[in-house]
mmCIF file of C-alpha atoms and ligand atoms in Angstrom:
data_model
loop_
_atom_site.group_PDB
_atom_site.id
_atom_site.type_symbol
_atom_site.label_atom_id
_atom_site.label_comp_id
_atom_site.label_asym_id
_atom_site.label_seq_id
_atom_site.Cartn_x
_atom_site.Cartn_y
_atom_site.Cartn_z
ATOM 1 C CA UNK Y 674 -0.137 -38.439 -182.992
ATOM 2 C CA UNK Y 675 -2.364 -35.420 -182.584
ATOM 3 C CA UNK Y 676 -1.312 -32.216 -180.822
ATOM 4 C CA UNK Y 677 -4.384 -30.409 -179.505
ATOM 5 C CA UNK Y 678 -3.754 -26.689 -179.006
ATOM 6 C CA UNK Y 679 -5.474 -24.547 -176.358
ATOM 7 C CA UNK Y 680 -8.448 -22.576 -177.712
ATOM 8 C CA UNK Y 681 -6.478 -19.307 -177.473
ATOM 9 C CA UNK Y 682 -3.205 -20.619 -178.954
ATOM 10 C CA UNK Y 683 -1.565 -18.024 -181.185
ATOM 11 C CA UNK Y 684 -0.545 -18.517 -184.811
ATOM 12 C CA UNK Y 685 3.112 -18.336 -183.700
ATOM 13 C CA UNK Y 686 2.556 -21.135 -181.156
ATOM 14 C CA UNK Y 687 0.912 -23.327 -183.793
ATOM 15 C CA UNK Y 688 3.785 -22.555 -186.151
ATOM 16 C CA UNK Y 689 6.318 -23.558 -183.474
ATOM 17 C CA UNK Y 690 4.600 -26.934 -183.060
ATOM 18 C CA UNK Y 691 4.704 -27.471 -186.834
ATOM 19 C CA UNK Y 692 8.377 -26.524 -186.971
ATOM 20 C CA UNK Y 693 9.232 -28.938 -184.145
ATOM 21 C CA UNK Y 694 7.379 -31.780 -185.885
ATOM 22 C CA UNK Y 695 9.305 -31.008 -189.089
ATOM 23 C CA UNK Y 696 12.616 -30.955 -187.211
ATOM 24 C CA UNK Y 697 11.784 -34.436 -185.858
ATOM 25 C CA UNK Y 698 11.540 -35.705 -189.436
ATOM 26 C CA UNK Y 699 7.733 -35.928 -189.651
ATOM 27 C CA UNK Y 700 5.088 -33.915 -191.489
ATOM 28 C CA UNK Y 701 2.767 -31.530 -189.608
ATOM 29 C CA UNK Y 702 -0.894 -31.354 -190.647
ATOM 30 C CA UNK Y 703 -2.569 -28.337 -188.993
ATOM 31 C CA UNK Y 704 -6.341 -28.685 -188.697
ATOM 32 C CA UNK Y 705 -8.170 -25.537 -187.638
ATOM 33 C CA UNK Y 706 -11.444 -26.408 -185.883
ATOM 34 C CA UNK Y 707 -14.439 -24.527 -184.543
ATOM 35 C CA UNK Y 708 -13.227 -24.758 -180.917
ATOM 36 C CA UNK Y 709 -9.473 -25.186 -181.286
ATOM 37 C CA UNK Y 710 -6.699 -26.082 -183.706
ATOM 38 C CA UNK Y 711 -5.101 -29.500 -183.693
ATOM 39 C CA UNK Y 712 -1.854 -30.389 -185.441
ATOM 40 C CA UNK Y 713 -1.547 -33.933 -186.726
ATOM 41 C CA UNK Y 714 1.824 -35.613 -187.001
ATOM 42 C CA UNK Y 715 2.033 -37.817 -190.066
ATOM 43 C CA UNK Y 716 4.704 -40.112 -191.388
ATOM 44 C CA UNK Y 717 5.293 -42.152 -188.227
ATOM 45 C CA UNK Y 718 4.922 -45.904 -187.981
ATOM 46 C CA UNK Y 719 4.639 -46.478 -184.262
ATOM 47 C CA UNK Y 720 4.633 -44.326 -181.141
ATOM 48 C CA UNK Y 721 6.493 -41.015 -181.309
ATOM 49 C CA UNK Y 722 8.420 -39.507 -178.370
ATOM 50 C CA UNK Y 723 6.370 -36.404 -177.557
ATOM 51 C CA UNK Y 724 8.615 -34.737 -174.954
ATOM 52 C CA UNK Y 725 9.838 -31.925 -177.223
ATOM 53 C CA UNK Y 726 6.288 -31.016 -178.231
ATOM 54 C CA UNK Y 727 4.518 -31.435 -174.880
ATOM 55 C CA UNK Y 728 6.512 -28.551 -173.380
ATOM 56 C CA UNK Y 729 5.753 -26.014 -176.113
ATOM 57 C CA UNK Y 730 3.475 -23.068 -175.235
ATOM 58 C CA UNK Y 731 -0.140 -23.358 -176.397
ATOM 59 C CA UNK Y 732 -0.202 -27.170 -176.331
ATOM 60 C CA UNK Y 733 -3.277 -28.421 -174.430
ATOM 61 C CA UNK Y 734 -2.805 -32.168 -174.800
ATOM 62 C CA UNK Y 735 -1.310 -34.864 -176.964
ATOM 63 C CA UNK Y 736 -3.343 -37.797 -178.240
ATOM 64 C CA UNK Y 737 -1.507 -40.906 -179.375
ATOM 65 C CA UNK Y 738 -3.811 -42.440 -182.010
ATOM 66 C CA UNK Y 739 -3.946 -46.099 -181.142
ATOM 67 C CA UNK Y 740 -5.429 -47.413 -184.403
ATOM 68 C CA UNK Y 741 -3.298 -48.460 -187.354
ATOM 69 C CA UNK Y 742 -5.351 -45.978 -189.396
ATOM 70 C CA UNK Y 743 -4.784 -42.416 -188.212
ATOM 71 C CA UNK Y 744 -6.193 -39.626 -190.337
ATOM 72 C CA UNK Y 745 -9.465 -41.446 -190.978
ATOM 73 C CA UNK Y 746 -10.053 -42.104 -187.267
ATOM 74 C CA UNK Y 747 -12.508 -40.291 -185.020
ATOM 75 C CA UNK Y 748 -9.656 -39.663 -182.603
ATOM 76 C CA UNK Y 749 -7.978 -37.589 -185.317
ATOM 77 C CA UNK Y 750 -11.119 -35.644 -186.163
ATOM 78 C CA UNK Y 751 -14.102 -35.878 -183.786
ATOM 79 C CA UNK Y 752 -16.615 -34.102 -186.052
ATOM 80 C CA UNK Y 753 -18.071 -35.691 -189.207
ATOM 81 C CA UNK Y 754 -16.330 -34.930 -192.477
ATOM 82 C CA UNK Y 755 -18.703 -33.636 -195.115
ATOM 83 C CA UNK Y 756 -17.640 -34.573 -198.635
ATOM 84 C CA UNK Y 757 -19.092 -32.319 -201.329
ATOM 85 C CA UNK Y 758 -18.770 -33.751 -204.827
ATOM 86 C CA UNK Y 759 -20.741 -31.038 -206.661
ATOM 87 C CA UNK Y 760 -22.746 -27.976 -205.603
ATOM 88 C CA UNK Y 761 -25.567 -29.259 -203.382
ATOM 89 C CA UNK Y 762 -24.340 -32.870 -203.380
ATOM 90 C CA UNK Y 763 -22.780 -33.508 -199.968
ATOM 91 C CA UNK Y 764 -22.271 -36.684 -197.986
ATOM 92 C CA UNK Y 765 -21.913 -36.816 -194.205
ATOM 93 C CA UNK Y 766 -24.437 -34.171 -193.175
ATOM 94 C CA UNK Y 767 -28.134 -34.541 -192.394
ATOM 95 C CA UNK Y 768 -29.169 -34.859 -196.022
ATOM 96 C CA UNK Y 769 -28.895 -38.237 -197.743
ATOM 97 C CA UNK Y 770 -27.993 -37.999 -201.448
ATOM 98 C CA UNK Y 771 -29.040 -40.787 -203.799
ATOM 99 C CA UNK Y 772 -26.803 -41.656 -206.747
ATOM 100 C CA UNK Y 773 -28.501 -43.918 -209.265
ATOM 101 C CA UNK Y 774 -28.097 -45.211 -212.785
ATOM 102 C CA UNK Y 775 -27.103 -48.270 -214.744
ATOM 103 C CA UNK Y 776 -24.264 -50.616 -213.873
ATOM 104 C CA UNK Y 777 -22.625 -49.799 -217.240
ATOM 105 C CA UNK Y 778 -22.936 -46.970 -219.721
ATOM 106 C CA UNK Y 779 -24.175 -48.751 -222.872
ATOM 107 C CA UNK Y 780 -25.531 -46.239 -225.387
ATOM 108 C CA UNK Y 781 -26.332 -42.537 -225.562
ATOM 109 C CA UNK Y 782 -30.028 -43.243 -225.390
ATOM 110 C CA UNK Y 783 -29.669 -45.613 -222.427
ATOM 111 C CA UNK Y 784 -27.596 -43.250 -220.287
ATOM 112 C CA UNK Y 785 -29.573 -40.109 -221.098
ATOM 113 C CA UNK Y 786 -32.869 -41.905 -220.485
ATOM 114 C CA UNK Y 787 -31.498 -43.266 -217.197
ATOM 115 C CA UNK Y 788 -30.368 -39.798 -216.142
ATOM 116 C CA UNK Y 789 -33.762 -38.268 -216.897
ATOM 117 C CA UNK Y 790 -35.604 -41.026 -215.016
ATOM 118 C CA UNK Y 791 -33.425 -40.956 -211.897
ATOM 119 C CA UNK Y 792 -33.505 -37.163 -211.782
ATOM 120 C CA UNK Y 793 -37.293 -37.096 -212.090
ATOM 121 C CA UNK Y 794 -37.522 -39.469 -209.128
ATOM 122 C CA UNK Y 795 -35.248 -37.254 -206.990
ATOM 123 C CA UNK Y 796 -31.719 -38.650 -207.360
ATOM 124 C CA UNK Y 797 -29.031 -35.959 -207.444
ATOM 125 C CA UNK Y 798 -26.245 -38.018 -208.938
ATOM 126 C CA UNK Y 799 -25.829 -40.369 -211.882
ATOM 127 C CA UNK Y 800 -23.750 -43.536 -211.723
ATOM 128 C CA UNK Y 801 -22.662 -45.721 -214.637
ATOM 129 C CA UNK Y 802 -19.423 -47.513 -215.395
ATOM 130 C CA UNK Y 803 -17.362 -46.769 -218.502
ATOM 131 C CA UNK Y 804 -14.527 -49.033 -217.327
ATOM 132 C CA UNK Y 805 -16.019 -52.262 -215.972
ATOM 133 C CA UNK Y 806 -14.215 -54.809 -213.790
ATOM 134 C CA UNK Y 807 -15.879 -58.007 -215.001
ATOM 135 C CA UNK Y 808 -15.182 -61.484 -213.626
ATOM 136 C CA UNK Y 809 -14.960 -62.864 -217.177
ATOM 137 C CA UNK Y 810 -12.762 -61.315 -219.878
ATOM 138 C CA UNK Y 811 -15.496 -62.240 -222.382
ATOM 139 C CA UNK Y 812 -18.178 -60.153 -220.645
ATOM 140 C CA UNK Y 813 -18.932 -56.561 -221.686
ATOM 141 C CA UNK Y 814 -15.960 -54.497 -220.505
ATOM 142 C CA UNK Y 815 -17.547 -51.051 -220.792
ATOM 143 C CA UNK Y 816 -17.301 -48.391 -223.499
ATOM 144 C CA UNK Y 817 -14.143 -46.820 -222.062
ATOM 145 C CA UNK Y 818 -13.500 -43.238 -223.214
ATOM 146 C CA UNK Y 819 -16.703 -43.225 -225.273
ATOM 147 C CA UNK Y 820 -18.614 -44.067 -222.077
ATOM 148 C CA UNK Y 821 -17.061 -41.080 -220.319
ATOM 149 C CA UNK Y 822 -18.128 -38.822 -223.197
ATOM 150 C CA UNK Y 823 -21.688 -40.115 -222.840
ATOM 151 C CA UNK Y 824 -21.627 -39.438 -219.095
ATOM 152 C CA UNK Y 825 -20.463 -35.881 -219.804
ATOM 153 C CA UNK Y 826 -23.374 -35.537 -222.221
ATOM 154 C CA UNK Y 827 -25.867 -36.845 -219.625
ATOM 155 C CA UNK Y 828 -24.448 -34.331 -217.138
ATOM 156 C CA UNK Y 829 -24.891 -31.474 -219.589
ATOM 157 C CA UNK Y 830 -28.490 -32.550 -220.225
ATOM 158 C CA UNK Y 831 -29.534 -33.047 -216.610
ATOM 159 C CA UNK Y 832 -27.013 -31.336 -214.308
ATOM 160 C CA UNK Y 833 -26.620 -34.528 -212.273
ATOM 161 C CA UNK Y 834 -23.315 -35.135 -210.483
ATOM 162 C CA UNK Y 835 -21.361 -38.014 -212.038
ATOM 163 C CA UNK Y 836 -19.891 -40.986 -210.166
ATOM 164 C CA UNK Y 837 -17.958 -43.489 -212.278
ATOM 165 C CA UNK Y 838 -15.289 -46.106 -211.720
ATOM 166 C CA UNK Y 839 -11.577 -45.991 -212.496
ATOM 167 C CA UNK Y 840 -9.683 -49.278 -212.671
ATOM 168 C CA UNK Y 841 -6.108 -48.121 -213.198
ATOM 169 C CA UNK Y 842 -3.873 -45.052 -213.076
ATOM 170 C CA UNK Y 843 -4.460 -44.029 -216.680
ATOM 171 C CA UNK Y 844 -8.214 -44.478 -216.298
ATOM 172 C CA UNK Y 845 -8.197 -42.451 -213.065
ATOM 173 C CA UNK Y 846 -6.877 -39.391 -214.902
ATOM 174 C CA UNK Y 847 -9.431 -39.836 -217.691
ATOM 175 C CA UNK Y 848 -12.289 -40.350 -215.229
ATOM 176 C CA UNK Y 849 -11.199 -37.286 -213.235
ATOM 177 C CA UNK Y 850 -11.802 -35.072 -216.296
ATOM 178 C CA UNK Y 851 -15.491 -36.005 -216.386
ATOM 179 C CA UNK Y 852 -16.542 -37.337 -212.988
ATOM 180 C CA UNK Y 853 -17.443 -35.390 -209.874
ATOM 181 C CA UNK Y 854 -16.439 -38.422 -207.839
ATOM 182 C CA UNK Y 855 -14.091 -41.267 -208.789
ATOM 183 C CA UNK Y 856 -15.372 -44.711 -207.796
ATOM 184 C CA UNK Y 857 -12.848 -47.316 -206.673
ATOM 185 C CA UNK Y 858 -14.571 -50.671 -206.987
ATOM 186 C CA UNK Y 859 -14.587 -53.543 -204.529
ATOM 187 C CA UNK Y 860 -12.015 -55.451 -206.583
ATOM 188 C CA UNK Y 861 -9.581 -52.541 -206.417
ATOM 189 C CA UNK Y 862 -10.046 -51.567 -202.775
ATOM 190 C CA UNK Y 863 -6.563 -52.848 -202.051
ATOM 191 C CA UNK Y 864 -4.910 -51.639 -205.255
ATOM 192 C CA UNK Y 865 -2.588 -49.397 -203.309
ATOM 193 C CA UNK Y 866 -0.949 -47.708 -206.280
ATOM 194 C CA UNK Y 867 -4.407 -46.744 -207.602
ATOM 195 C CA UNK Y 868 -5.369 -45.455 -204.135
ATOM 196 C CA UNK Y 869 -2.247 -43.283 -204.086
ATOM 197 C CA UNK Y 870 -3.035 -42.006 -207.579
ATOM 198 C CA UNK Y 871 -6.568 -40.909 -206.674
ATOM 199 C CA UNK Y 872 -5.155 -39.472 -203.458
ATOM 200 C CA UNK Y 873 -2.841 -37.281 -205.517
ATOM 201 C CA UNK Y 874 -5.535 -36.329 -208.046
ATOM 202 C CA UNK Y 875 -7.485 -34.828 -205.153
ATOM 203 C CA UNK Y 876 -11.031 -35.292 -206.490
ATOM 204 C CA UNK Y 877 -13.649 -36.889 -204.227
ATOM 205 C CA UNK Y 878 -13.393 -40.679 -204.113
ATOM 206 C CA UNK Y 879 -16.105 -43.274 -203.484
ATOM 207 C CA UNK Y 880 -14.220 -46.208 -201.997
ATOM 208 C CA UNK Y 881 -16.148 -49.487 -202.074
ATOM 209 C CA UNK Y 882 -15.459 -52.161 -199.503
ATOM 210 C CA UNK Y 883 -13.738 -55.220 -200.945
ATOM 211 C CA UNK Y 884 -15.843 -58.355 -200.993
ATOM 212 C CA UNK Y 885 -13.567 -60.044 -198.441
ATOM 213 C CA UNK Y 886 -12.276 -56.971 -196.657
ATOM 214 C CA UNK Y 887 -12.630 -56.222 -192.958
ATOM 215 C CA UNK Y 888 -13.747 -52.783 -191.852
ATOM 216 C CA UNK Y 889 -10.177 -52.165 -190.727
ATOM 217 C CA UNK Y 890 -8.926 -53.063 -194.229
ATOM 218 C CA UNK Y 891 -11.431 -50.559 -195.666
ATOM 219 C CA UNK Y 892 -10.301 -47.815 -193.294
ATOM 220 C CA UNK Y 893 -6.635 -48.515 -194.032
ATOM 221 C CA UNK Y 894 -7.348 -48.230 -197.753
ATOM 222 C CA UNK Y 895 -9.019 -44.873 -197.121
ATOM 223 C CA UNK Y 896 -5.935 -43.893 -195.114
ATOM 224 C CA UNK Y 897 -3.840 -44.346 -198.290
ATOM 225 C CA UNK Y 898 -5.959 -41.684 -200.010
ATOM 226 C CA UNK Y 899 -5.892 -39.266 -197.079
ATOM 227 C CA UNK Y 900 -2.167 -39.760 -196.592
ATOM 228 C CA UNK Y 901 -1.656 -38.404 -200.126
ATOM 229 C CA UNK Y 902 -3.434 -35.218 -199.086
ATOM 230 C CA UNK Y 903 -6.966 -35.977 -200.301
ATOM 231 C CA UNK Y 904 -9.523 -35.844 -197.467
ATOM 232 C CA UNK Y 905 -12.571 -36.195 -199.774
ATOM 233 C CA UNK Y 906 -13.332 -39.887 -199.257
ATOM 234 C CA UNK Y 907 -16.768 -41.501 -199.096
ATOM 235 C CA UNK Y 908 -16.813 -45.132 -197.969
ATOM 236 C CA UNK Y 909 -19.300 -47.630 -199.394
ATOM 237 C CA UNK Y 910 -20.711 -50.880 -198.030
ATOM 238 C CA UNK Y 911 -21.596 -53.179 -200.948
ATOM 239 C CA UNK Y 912 -21.788 -56.616 -199.398
ATOM 240 C CA UNK Y 913 -19.370 -59.411 -198.658
ATOM 241 C CA UNK Y 914 -18.942 -62.784 -200.284
ATOM 242 C CA UNK Y 915 -20.517 -65.482 -198.154
ATOM 243 C CA UNK Y 916 -21.357 -69.187 -198.270
ATOM 244 C CA UNK Y 917 -25.051 -68.504 -198.822
ATOM 245 C CA UNK Y 918 -26.269 -68.250 -202.419
ATOM 246 C CA UNK Y 919 -29.691 -66.920 -201.364
ATOM 247 C CA UNK Y 920 -28.320 -63.462 -202.175
ATOM 248 C CA UNK Y 921 -25.363 -62.389 -204.326
ATOM 249 C CA UNK Y 922 -23.519 -60.959 -201.329
ATOM 250 C CA UNK Y 923 -24.044 -60.634 -197.598
ATOM 251 C CA UNK Y 924 -24.982 -56.984 -197.106
ATOM 252 C CA UNK Y 925 -23.210 -55.908 -193.932
ATOM 253 C CA UNK Y 926 -25.354 -53.091 -192.585
ATOM 254 C CA UNK Y 927 -23.573 -53.279 -189.238
ATOM 255 C CA UNK Y 928 -20.639 -51.674 -191.048
ATOM 256 C CA UNK Y 929 -22.546 -48.375 -191.076
ATOM 257 C CA UNK Y 930 -22.695 -47.774 -187.295
ATOM 258 C CA UNK Y 931 -19.260 -49.394 -186.858
ATOM 259 C CA UNK Y 932 -17.677 -46.999 -189.375
ATOM 260 C CA UNK Y 933 -19.495 -44.057 -187.801
ATOM 261 C CA UNK Y 934 -17.955 -44.972 -184.479
ATOM 262 C CA UNK Y 935 -14.422 -45.507 -185.782
ATOM 263 C CA UNK Y 936 -14.190 -42.820 -188.451
ATOM 264 C CA UNK Y 937 -15.344 -39.318 -189.306
ATOM 265 C CA UNK Y 938 -15.761 -40.233 -192.990
ATOM 266 C CA UNK Y 939 -19.229 -40.656 -194.513
ATOM 267 C CA UNK Y 940 -20.397 -44.130 -195.495
ATOM 268 C CA UNK Y 941 -22.966 -44.869 -198.187
ATOM 269 C CA UNK Y 942 -24.755 -48.125 -198.922
ATOM 270 C CA UNK Y 943 -25.122 -50.026 -202.192
ATOM 271 C CA UNK Y 944 -28.021 -52.446 -201.731
ATOM 272 C CA UNK Y 945 -27.913 -53.340 -205.448
ATOM 273 C CA UNK Y 946 -24.579 -55.166 -205.257
ATOM 274 C CA UNK Y 947 -25.294 -55.925 -201.601
ATOM 275 C CA UNK Y 948 -28.197 -58.184 -202.507
ATOM 276 C CA UNK Y 949 -27.869 -58.859 -206.241
ATOM 277 C CA UNK Y 950 -31.639 -59.344 -206.507
ATOM 278 C CA UNK Y 951 -33.988 -56.643 -207.710
ATOM 279 C CA UNK Y 952 -36.774 -57.465 -205.254
ATOM 280 C CA UNK Y 953 -34.368 -57.219 -202.288
ATOM 281 C CA UNK Y 954 -33.001 -53.784 -203.196
ATOM 282 C CA UNK Y 955 -35.937 -51.770 -201.864
ATOM 283 C CA UNK Y 956 -36.163 -53.360 -198.392
ATOM 284 C CA UNK Y 957 -32.405 -53.113 -197.928
ATOM 285 C CA UNK Y 958 -32.341 -49.499 -199.135
ATOM 286 C CA UNK Y 959 -34.915 -48.731 -196.441
ATOM 287 C CA UNK Y 960 -32.828 -50.614 -193.882
ATOM 288 C CA UNK Y 961 -29.643 -48.782 -194.908
ATOM 289 C CA UNK Y 962 -31.275 -45.388 -194.404
ATOM 290 C CA UNK Y 963 -32.631 -46.542 -191.037
ATOM 291 C CA UNK Y 964 -29.123 -47.732 -190.067
ATOM 292 C CA UNK Y 965 -27.685 -44.271 -190.727
ATOM 293 C CA UNK Y 966 -26.269 -44.489 -194.253
ATOM 294 C CA UNK Y 967 -24.979 -41.129 -195.527
ATOM 295 C CA UNK Y 968 -26.125 -41.837 -199.068
ATOM 296 C CA UNK Y 969 -27.311 -44.592 -201.385
ATOM 297 C CA UNK Y 970 -25.910 -46.002 -204.617
ATOM 298 C CA UNK Y 971 -28.638 -47.719 -206.625
ATOM 299 C CA UNK Y 972 -28.512 -49.519 -209.977
ATOM 300 C CA UNK Y 973 -31.357 -48.494 -212.243
ATOM 301 C CA UNK Y 974 -31.790 -49.322 -215.937
ATOM 302 C CA UNK Y 975 -34.627 -48.218 -218.245
ATOM 303 C CA UNK Y 976 -34.868 -51.840 -219.469
ATOM 304 C CA UNK Y 977 -33.196 -54.128 -216.906
ATOM 305 C CA UNK Y 978 -33.886 -57.246 -218.993
ATOM 306 C CA UNK Y 979 -31.652 -55.805 -221.731
ATOM 307 C CA UNK Y 980 -28.838 -54.600 -219.440
ATOM 308 C CA UNK Y 981 -25.319 -55.610 -220.480
ATOM 309 C CA UNK Y 982 -24.323 -56.022 -216.811
ATOM 310 C CA UNK Y 983 -26.110 -56.504 -213.500
ATOM 311 C CA UNK Y 984 -29.636 -56.525 -214.959
ATOM 312 C CA UNK Y 985 -30.865 -58.915 -212.248
ATOM 313 C CA UNK Y 986 -30.256 -56.308 -209.559
ATOM 314 C CA UNK Y 987 -31.303 -53.234 -211.550
ATOM 315 C CA UNK Y 988 -34.601 -51.489 -210.885
ATOM 316 C CA UNK Y 989 -36.652 -50.024 -213.715
ATOM 317 C CA UNK Y 990 -37.745 -46.370 -213.625
ATOM 318 C CA UNK Y 991 -41.008 -47.059 -211.863
ATOM 319 C CA UNK Y 992 -39.421 -49.261 -209.215
ATOM 320 C CA UNK Y 993 -36.753 -46.655 -208.603
ATOM 321 C CA UNK Y 994 -39.368 -43.935 -208.135
ATOM 322 C CA UNK Y 995 -41.127 -46.159 -205.599
ATOM 323 C CA UNK Y 996 -37.826 -46.723 -203.769
ATOM 324 C CA UNK Y 997 -37.318 -42.955 -203.511
ATOM 325 C CA UNK Y 998 -40.821 -42.561 -202.157
ATOM 326 C CA UNK Y 999 -40.246 -45.219 -199.502
ATOM 327 C CA UNK Y 1000 -36.824 -44.044 -198.340
ATOM 328 C CA UNK Y 1001 -38.087 -40.485 -197.921
ATOM 329 C CA UNK Y 1002 -40.450 -41.784 -195.276
ATOM 330 C CA UNK Y 1003 -37.722 -43.781 -193.532
ATOM 331 C CA UNK Y 1004 -35.355 -40.788 -193.598
ATOM 332 C CA UNK Y 1005 -38.002 -38.662 -191.938
ATOM 333 C CA UNK Y 1006 -38.439 -41.282 -189.214
ATOM 334 C CA UNK Y 1007 -34.727 -41.022 -188.333
ATOM 335 C CA UNK Y 1008 -34.680 -37.191 -188.463
ATOM 336 C CA UNK Y 1009 -32.921 -36.927 -191.792
ATOM 337 C CA UNK Y 1010 -34.035 -36.189 -195.318
ATOM 338 C CA UNK Y 1011 -33.268 -37.400 -198.799
ATOM 339 C CA UNK Y 1012 -31.173 -34.671 -200.448
ATOM 340 C CA UNK Y 1013 -32.977 -32.666 -203.070
ATOM 341 C CA UNK Y 1014 -36.239 -34.443 -202.321
ATOM 342 C CA UNK Y 1015 -38.139 -31.271 -201.517
ATOM 343 C CA UNK Y 1016 -37.384 -29.851 -204.971
ATOM 344 C CA UNK Y 1017 -38.287 -33.162 -206.600
ATOM 345 C CA UNK Y 1018 -41.615 -33.417 -204.786
ATOM 346 C CA UNK Y 1019 -42.590 -29.778 -205.447
HETATM 347 C C1 PEP J 2197 -20.430 -51.322 -209.725
HETATM 348 O O1 PEP J 2197 -20.671 -50.372 -208.968
HETATM 349 O O2 PEP J 2197 -21.040 -51.520 -210.795
HETATM 350 C C2 PEP J 2197 -19.432 -52.337 -209.295
HETATM 351 C C3 PEP J 2197 -18.698 -53.008 -210.171
HETATM 352 O O3 PEP J 2197 -19.421 -52.469 -207.972
HETATM 353 P P1 PEP J 2197 -18.464 -53.359 -207.013
HETATM 354 O O4 PEP J 2197 -17.080 -52.834 -207.212
HETATM 355 O O5 PEP J 2197 -19.021 -53.072 -205.651
HETATM 356 O O6 PEP J 2197 -18.617 -54.801 -207.418
HETATM 357 MN MN1 MN J 2198 -22.818 -53.258 -211.175
#
């Protein structure tokens, strides 16, 4: 439930609403806005009797949020949430940041070379997994802590913001020491204890859609993070498992306008996992920007043929630079711009 205050409501009136919500056994979440303050009521499972609150001075109206997800809904917050993961790296505004890098951190040379290449092409963030969720226990599992150290080194060398995955509670705390944004992978989208942990840590979270998750499932998973007090959530469409082996996954671009309608949170697109094929990444990156994506996550490796994971969908440096060139033009056509691109071009 959301209590919308009149535009001239006093601090004492807002405080009285909060106190009444507390006395009813729920938690108040005041949200000052440009036009007016709203006070969210959290902790309820089902409709709340609003009679005590409706009569309080300064209350303009009460909105009963009809969706199972509350704090992530547009009803809760009509304006877009802008998630800033590092100075100048924001998702949800007009600018579209690109985060690129290898699937896995492999060696110092590989990650530093990747960082230099993606930065030169105009990316403002570096991705790369230190903890890798692999389908087979015999596949490369990532360098773990050593991988995080190498990401920290690449950040020192290039200044790029770091996005890297955490797979469990212990890893989340380790990742939080180095990363600007903690990635929760598709396989962990419904790992609710991990979602609560990253909610409590409070750092920005990139939450990838599970490969068999509905958009409602995705939004409910985001709700777990917000309900722990962390509003810095970026959603990510990365493709769904389908019956068709022509691509690795079915890249659901419709999710972008659907999420924009249902939620105020930004949504980025990952055409690398979405397609699984290098030659399909560029067209689908263009399509994602045209569809309104708030950012892109792209796998790039200096030598994709030698990659220890996801080489088939990784672009080399030259291909990545061409992708950046192409998406700049698409962004312009939809009245947006690729973040940092002016500096990179100059
Ligand atoms: C990744 O980003 O490398 C990854 C493992 O992605 P996903 O969780 O979407 O499969
Ligand atoms: Mn990958």
